[in-house]
Short mmCIF file of C-alpha atoms in Angstrom, two decimals:
data_model
loop_
_atom_site.label_atom_id
_atom_site.label_comp_id
_atom_site.label_asym_id
_atom_site.label_seq_id
_atom_site.Cartn_x
_atom_site.Cartn_y
_atom_site.Cartn_z
CA UNK A 1 115.30 84.26 75.68
CA UNK A 2 111.13 83.82 77.05
CA UNK A 3 108.75 82.00 75.09
CA UNK A 4 104.88 83.12 74.85
CA UNK A 5 101.34 81.63 75.82
CA UNK A 6 98.69 83.51 75.19
CA UNK A 7 96.11 81.81 77.27
CA UNK A 8 92.05 82.48 77.01
CA UNK A 9 90.40 81.70 79.92
CA UNK A 10 87.45 83.44 82.66
CA UNK A 11 88.45 85.17 85.71
CA UNK A 12 87.58 84.22 88.42
CA UNK A 13 89.02 80.74 87.51
CA UNK A 14 90.92 79.30 89.94
CA UNK A 15 95.05 79.81 88.81
CA UNK A 16 97.24 77.13 88.52
CA UNK A 17 98.97 76.61 92.34
CA UNK A 18 102.69 75.53 91.17
CA UNK A 19 103.23 74.46 94.86
CA UNK A 20 100.33 71.75 95.36
CA UNK A 21 102.80 68.97 97.12
CA UNK A 22 102.97 71.44 100.31
CA UNK A 23 100.08 69.33 101.79
CA UNK A 24 101.61 66.54 101.49
CA UNK A 25 104.68 67.48 102.91
CA UNK A 26 102.40 69.66 105.70
CA UNK A 27 101.37 65.82 106.69
CA UNK A 28 104.97 63.91 106.81
CA UNK A 29 106.07 66.89 109.43
CA UNK A 30 103.24 66.59 111.28
CA UNK A 31 103.80 62.19 110.77
CA UNK A 32 107.48 62.48 111.58
CA UNK A 33 107.03 64.30 114.99
CA UNK A 34 104.00 62.33 116.37
CA UNK A 35 105.12 60.07 118.68
CA UNK A 36 104.14 56.87 116.24
CA UNK A 37 106.05 58.27 113.75
CA UNK A 38 108.73 58.59 116.08
CA UNK A 39 109.10 55.41 117.02
CA UNK A 40 108.84 54.28 113.06
CA UNK A 41 111.73 56.30 112.18
CA UNK A 42 113.92 55.28 115.05
CA UNK A 43 112.93 51.61 114.02
CA UNK A 44 114.62 51.92 110.95
CA UNK A 45 117.39 53.99 111.96
CA UNK A 46 119.08 51.08 114.05
CA UNK A 47 119.67 49.62 110.12
CA UNK A 48 120.97 52.92 108.73
CA UNK A 49 123.11 52.90 112.16
CA UNK A 50 124.41 49.07 111.43
CA UNK A 51 124.98 50.33 107.45
CA UNK A 52 126.91 52.89 108.68
CA UNK A 53 128.77 51.47 110.73
CA UNK A 54 129.75 48.55 108.70
CA UNK A 55 131.60 50.93 106.67
CA UNK A 56 133.90 52.01 109.19
CA UNK A 57 134.63 48.39 110.48
CA UNK A 58 133.19 48.98 113.31
CA UNK A 59 131.53 46.16 114.83
CA UNK A 60 127.82 45.40 115.25
CA UNK A 61 127.72 42.07 117.11
CA UNK A 62 125.72 43.10 119.69
CA UNK A 63 121.79 43.23 120.48
CA UNK A 64 120.76 45.91 118.63
CA UNK A 65 117.06 45.67 120.23
CA UNK A 66 118.31 45.66 123.87
CA UNK A 67 121.17 48.19 122.58
CA UNK A 68 123.54 50.48 120.72
CA UNK A 69 127.34 51.70 120.96
CA UNK A 70 128.39 54.99 121.03
CA UNK A 71 128.95 54.76 117.72
CA UNK A 72 125.60 53.23 116.89
CA UNK A 73 123.33 55.67 118.53
CA UNK A 74 125.66 58.84 117.17
CA UNK A 75 124.43 57.24 113.49
CA UNK A 76 121.50 56.67 114.54
CA UNK A 77 120.76 60.19 115.29
CA UNK A 78 122.13 61.01 112.26
CA UNK A 79 119.73 58.47 110.25
CA UNK A 80 116.82 60.04 112.36
CA UNK A 81 117.60 63.99 111.35
CA UNK A 82 118.67 62.73 107.45
CA UNK A 83 114.71 61.43 107.57
CA UNK A 84 112.89 63.96 109.62
CA UNK A 85 115.29 66.85 106.53
CA UNK A 86 112.90 65.27 103.90
CA UNK A 87 110.30 67.55 103.22
CA UNK A 88 113.16 70.27 102.72
CA UNK A 89 114.72 68.27 100.54
CA UNK A 90 111.73 67.42 98.14
CA UNK A 91 110.64 71.38 99.38
CA UNK A 92 114.12 71.80 97.26
CA UNK A 93 113.94 69.81 94.65
CA UNK A 94 110.01 71.02 93.46
CA UNK A 95 111.16 75.17 93.91
CA UNK A 96 114.65 74.57 92.22
CA UNK A 97 117.72 76.02 92.76
CA UNK A 98 118.05 79.19 95.09
CA UNK A 99 117.18 82.00 93.53
CA UNK A 100 118.53 85.92 94.39
CA UNK A 101 115.00 88.29 94.08
CA UNK A 102 116.26 92.56 93.68
CA UNK A 103 113.27 94.47 94.76
CA UNK A 104 113.01 98.14 93.85
CA UNK A 105 111.50 100.72 95.45
CA UNK A 106 111.49 104.86 95.57
CA UNK A 107 111.50 106.65 98.63
CA UNK A 108 108.47 109.94 98.38
CA UNK A 109 107.38 112.28 101.02
CA UNK A 110 104.00 112.00 101.63
CA UNK A 111 101.11 113.54 100.79
CA UNK A 112 99.38 114.65 103.58
CA UNK A 113 102.51 116.72 104.62
CA UNK A 114 102.51 118.61 101.80
CA UNK A 115 101.70 121.84 102.12
CA UNK A 116 100.38 123.93 99.01
CA UNK A 117 102.84 127.95 99.67
CA UNK A 118 100.85 131.58 98.05
CA UNK A 119 102.85 131.47 95.79
CA UNK A 120 101.39 127.81 93.98
CA UNK A 121 104.52 125.05 94.98
CA UNK A 122 104.70 122.40 96.63
CA UNK A 123 106.69 122.80 100.53
CA UNK A 124 108.25 119.78 101.10
CA UNK A 125 109.70 120.31 104.87
CA UNK A 126 107.36 118.63 107.13
CA UNK A 127 106.58 115.69 104.77
CA UNK A 128 107.94 112.65 105.96
CA UNK A 129 109.13 109.74 104.10
CA UNK A 130 107.90 106.18 102.28
CA UNK A 131 108.05 103.41 100.51
CA UNK A 132 106.10 104.46 97.47
CA UNK A 133 102.97 102.65 97.99
CA UNK A 134 103.39 100.18 93.81
CA UNK A 135 106.76 100.08 95.79
CA UNK A 136 105.11 97.66 98.78
CA UNK A 137 103.55 95.18 95.82
CA UNK A 138 106.79 94.74 94.87
CA UNK A 139 108.66 94.19 97.85
CA UNK A 140 105.69 91.91 99.50
CA UNK A 141 105.49 89.95 96.19
CA UNK A 142 109.36 89.08 96.42
CA UNK A 143 108.95 88.06 100.06
CA UNK A 144 105.52 85.30 98.39
CA UNK A 145 107.60 83.52 95.61
CA UNK A 146 110.96 83.39 98.15
CA UNK A 147 111.09 80.19 99.12
CA UNK A 148 114.25 78.01 101.24
CA UNK A 149 117.36 79.76 100.82
CA UNK A 150 116.72 82.51 98.69
CA UNK A 151 118.17 85.92 99.48
CA UNK A 152 115.94 88.35 98.84
CA UNK A 153 117.58 92.41 98.74
CA UNK A 154 116.57 96.26 97.68
CA UNK A 155 118.20 98.56 96.33
CA UNK A 156 117.23 102.13 95.69
CA UNK A 157 118.28 104.99 94.84
CA UNK A 158 118.33 108.67 95.16
CA UNK A 159 119.17 111.69 98.19
CA UNK A 160 118.10 113.07 101.16
CA UNK A 161 115.60 111.01 102.22
CA UNK A 162 117.46 108.21 102.12
CA UNK A 163 119.61 109.79 105.48
CA UNK A 164 115.33 108.15 107.00
CA UNK A 165 116.81 105.00 109.37
CA UNK A 166 112.89 104.51 110.21
CA UNK A 167 112.38 103.92 106.05
CA UNK A 168 115.70 101.51 106.26
CA UNK A 169 114.06 99.60 109.48
CA UNK A 170 110.19 100.10 107.37
CA UNK A 171 111.59 97.89 104.43
CA UNK A 172 113.67 95.93 106.12
CA UNK A 173 111.03 94.53 108.63
CA UNK A 174 109.23 94.22 105.32
CA UNK A 175 111.47 90.53 104.03
CA UNK A 176 114.05 91.90 102.47
CA UNK A 177 117.15 90.34 103.89
CA UNK A 178 119.49 93.68 102.72
CA UNK A 179 119.51 96.09 101.86
CA UNK A 180 121.63 98.57 99.50
CA UNK A 181 121.06 102.27 98.83
CA UNK A 182 122.77 104.72 96.49
CA UNK A 183 123.01 108.33 97.63
CA UNK A 184 123.51 111.27 95.50
CA UNK A 185 122.70 115.36 95.58
CA UNK A 186 122.18 114.39 91.45
CA UNK A 187 119.70 111.47 92.28
CA UNK A 188 116.98 113.85 94.38
CA UNK A 189 115.16 114.70 91.95
CA UNK A 190 116.07 113.32 89.03
CA UNK A 191 114.19 111.83 86.32
CA UNK A 192 112.88 108.37 85.39
CA UNK A 193 116.44 107.93 82.54
CA UNK A 194 118.82 108.78 85.16
CA UNK A 195 116.77 106.78 87.74
CA UNK A 196 117.26 103.53 85.70
CA UNK A 197 120.80 104.28 85.03
CA UNK A 198 121.90 104.05 88.32
CA UNK A 199 118.89 101.08 89.39
CA UNK A 200 121.48 99.47 86.56
CA UNK A 201 124.16 99.82 87.87
CA UNK A 202 124.22 98.60 91.42
CA UNK A 203 122.61 94.90 89.75
CA UNK A 204 125.45 94.16 88.04
CA UNK A 205 127.13 94.96 91.13
CA UNK A 206 124.42 92.45 93.34
CA UNK A 207 124.30 89.83 90.93
CA UNK A 208 120.80 88.60 90.91
CA UNK A 209 118.02 86.59 89.33
CA UNK A 210 114.85 88.82 89.12
CA UNK A 211 114.59 92.63 89.78
CA UNK A 212 111.36 93.09 90.45
CA UNK A 213 109.26 96.80 90.31
CA UNK A 214 106.40 98.41 91.22
CA UNK A 215 104.01 99.54 88.45
CA UNK A 216 105.10 103.16 88.50
CA UNK A 217 105.95 105.76 91.23
CA UNK A 218 103.86 107.64 93.63
CA UNK A 219 105.18 110.78 92.86
CA UNK A 220 106.21 111.42 89.22
CA UNK A 221 104.29 107.70 88.01
CA UNK A 222 106.23 107.27 84.82
CA UNK A 223 105.97 103.83 85.27
CA UNK A 224 109.24 103.71 82.52
CA UNK A 225 111.79 102.88 85.36
CA UNK A 226 111.46 99.10 85.32
CA UNK A 227 111.37 98.71 81.61
CA UNK A 228 114.64 100.66 81.44
CA UNK A 229 116.41 99.38 82.88
CA UNK A 230 115.53 95.82 81.99
CA UNK A 231 116.52 97.47 78.35
CA UNK A 232 119.93 98.75 80.16
CA UNK A 233 120.54 95.61 81.05
CA UNK A 234 119.38 93.88 77.63
CA UNK A 235 117.71 91.03 80.00
CA UNK A 236 114.10 89.93 79.21
CA UNK A 237 111.14 91.91 80.94
CA UNK A 238 107.42 92.26 81.57
CA UNK A 239 104.91 95.20 83.37
CA UNK A 240 101.81 95.07 83.87
CA UNK A 241 102.68 91.86 85.60
CA UNK A 242 99.53 90.11 87.72
CA UNK A 243 101.05 86.80 89.23
CA UNK A 244 104.49 85.48 89.77
CA UNK A 245 104.79 81.40 89.93
CA UNK A 246 108.52 79.36 89.76
CA UNK A 247 108.96 77.02 87.02
CA UNK A 248 111.59 74.92 88.22
CA UNK A 249 114.53 77.54 87.08
CA UNK A 250 112.34 79.27 85.12
CA UNK A 251 108.44 81.24 85.99
CA UNK A 252 105.61 81.68 84.71
CA UNK A 253 104.48 85.74 85.18
CA UNK A 254 100.70 86.45 83.91
CA UNK A 255 99.47 89.92 82.61
CA UNK A 256 95.73 90.31 83.61
CA UNK A 257 94.34 92.24 80.25
CA UNK A 258 90.77 93.97 80.05
CA UNK A 259 89.49 91.40 78.39
CA UNK A 260 92.17 87.67 78.76
CA UNK A 261 95.47 86.73 80.97
CA UNK A 262 98.08 86.53 78.99
CA UNK A 263 100.61 83.40 80.29
CA UNK A 264 104.10 84.80 79.65
CA UNK A 265 107.11 82.22 80.91
CA UNK A 266 110.71 83.45 81.29
CA UNK A 267 114.01 82.01 81.51
CA UNK A 268 116.41 83.92 84.45
CA UNK A 269 117.44 86.43 84.76
CA UNK A 270 114.83 89.25 84.06
CA UNK A 271 113.25 92.25 84.61
CA UNK A 272 109.12 91.94 86.04
CA UNK A 273 107.51 95.06 86.63
CA UNK A 274 103.77 94.15 89.32
CA UNK A 275 100.94 96.03 89.69
CA UNK A 276 99.01 96.83 92.95
CA UNK A 277 96.15 93.65 91.65
CA UNK A 278 98.93 90.72 92.60
CA UNK A 279 99.04 90.94 96.03
CA UNK A 280 98.29 92.91 99.13
CA UNK A 281 100.47 94.09 101.13
CA UNK A 282 101.37 92.99 104.72
CA UNK A 283 102.47 95.49 108.24
CA UNK A 284 104.97 94.17 108.99
CA UNK A 285 104.85 92.49 112.83
CA UNK A 286 106.65 93.59 115.95
CA UNK A 287 109.29 90.61 115.42
CA UNK A 288 109.83 91.15 112.60
CA UNK A 289 111.04 95.42 113.21
CA UNK A 290 112.58 94.34 115.90
CA UNK A 291 114.55 91.99 113.45
CA UNK A 292 115.32 94.52 110.59
CA UNK A 293 117.46 96.99 112.74
CA UNK A 294 120.09 93.50 112.61
CA UNK A 295 120.10 93.07 109.09
CA UNK A 296 122.84 94.86 106.51
CA UNK A 297 122.47 97.67 105.50
CA UNK A 298 124.72 99.21 102.41
CA UNK A 299 125.30 102.45 101.07
CA UNK A 300 126.69 103.95 97.70
CA UNK A 301 127.81 106.70 96.27
CA UNK A 302 127.96 107.15 92.97
CA UNK A 303 131.50 105.56 92.07
CA UNK A 304 131.00 102.44 94.79
CA UNK A 305 128.41 101.44 91.92
CA UNK A 306 130.82 102.75 88.64
CA UNK A 307 127.09 104.98 87.64
CA UNK A 308 128.99 108.72 85.82
CA UNK A 309 125.28 110.93 85.26
CA UNK A 310 124.97 111.58 82.16
CA UNK A 311 122.95 114.88 80.58
CA UNK A 312 120.10 115.21 80.96
CA UNK A 313 117.85 115.40 78.00
CA UNK A 314 115.33 117.00 80.53
CA UNK A 315 115.55 118.64 82.91
CA UNK A 316 112.86 119.41 86.28
CA UNK A 317 112.21 123.28 85.49
CA UNK A 318 109.37 123.93 88.46
CA UNK A 319 106.29 122.06 90.48
CA UNK A 320 102.95 124.76 90.70
CA UNK A 321 99.41 123.49 91.33
CA UNK A 322 96.92 125.00 88.78
CA UNK A 323 95.39 127.64 90.09
CA UNK A 324 92.29 127.53 92.23
CA UNK A 325 88.71 128.44 89.87
CA UNK A 326 87.03 130.60 91.84
CA UNK A 327 83.10 129.51 93.17
CA UNK A 328 80.52 131.62 91.50
CA UNK A 329 77.98 131.52 94.70
CA UNK A 330 75.19 131.25 92.14
CA UNK A 331 72.12 129.48 93.31
CA UNK A 332 68.99 127.76 91.79
CA UNK A 333 66.18 127.82 93.91
CA UNK A 334 64.13 125.43 91.47
CA UNK A 335 63.32 123.28 89.25
CA UNK A 336 61.49 124.87 86.51
CA UNK A 337 62.05 125.44 82.82
CA UNK A 338 63.42 128.16 83.48
CA UNK A 339 66.01 126.85 85.63
CA UNK A 340 67.11 124.92 83.82
CA UNK A 341 67.44 126.98 80.29
CA UNK A 342 69.25 128.67 83.08
CA UNK A 343 71.83 125.98 85.10
CA UNK A 344 72.70 125.35 80.77
CA UNK A 345 73.31 128.95 80.09
CA UNK A 346 76.11 129.33 83.11
CA UNK A 347 77.27 125.82 81.54
CA UNK A 348 77.97 126.86 78.10
CA UNK A 349 79.80 129.98 79.18
CA UNK A 350 82.24 127.96 82.22
CA UNK A 351 83.11 125.68 79.01
CA UNK A 352 83.08 127.65 76.43
#
């Protein structure tokens, strides 16, 4: 379902710009909105108005240079709007059909608010929820990839953290047009397999062309969920993606490896896992934050998406912090041969 090409190139080579026609389109827009541009478009719209009028059997024996009857004026304005819409038509032609993108994210506790108890367990009571840092790259990648007419859907599964309305507004302010949430107690501390199954069931109900994931979550960082979702949906899935470009009804992705860059072309639908190097997530503007409250949010239960939790292959028993090693408070006052030998002896004992 996808073609694979391996290309060797330098890391600093300029990447191919799939939208290299943008400068000419911008110039065309500036010209159309200029005084000379409007005059030229109006002159060319008069013959078009006459043509449409004759098709409808209207009289066209009036002196069009001085004045036009109402029907001609209407058609002139219609032709003018049509000419000014050409850049949008050309843009759609370049980028291909409208695409529906699902960008998945996970809510994780704020690291700085996690408290380590004397029993070496973790207390999350004061920790607010936030979007996993790696998933912010996936959301930003979806926003940058989308074109006019595309739709971006944010999707997440989880437990009680999904009740945080602040986080909902945060994700919607970053570009997605809508948000779907699957909340279930069994997804509170779910492992990658259960999370992937719930996401796959939800994605089937939404339907999509492209599904984006971060390279891992900010808490477990298993790097498995995106790959498992692609396998469950029986779709092409690529991880470690560092660049995405549209090529008509296909996409071209790059995987930056140690000494080379792999270029892979895929047909849609597909599933991609992006790295943190693909972009720098933008901070939402005040306008985007205020507009996020008007975007639709769809809460789902497990029964709404047809997901039934299976018997877990693994279970999270406990989460503890490793014991801290007490400091020995051994200080060597100088760098003599005897002090160095003493330091070496201490290191040997510590390693053994």
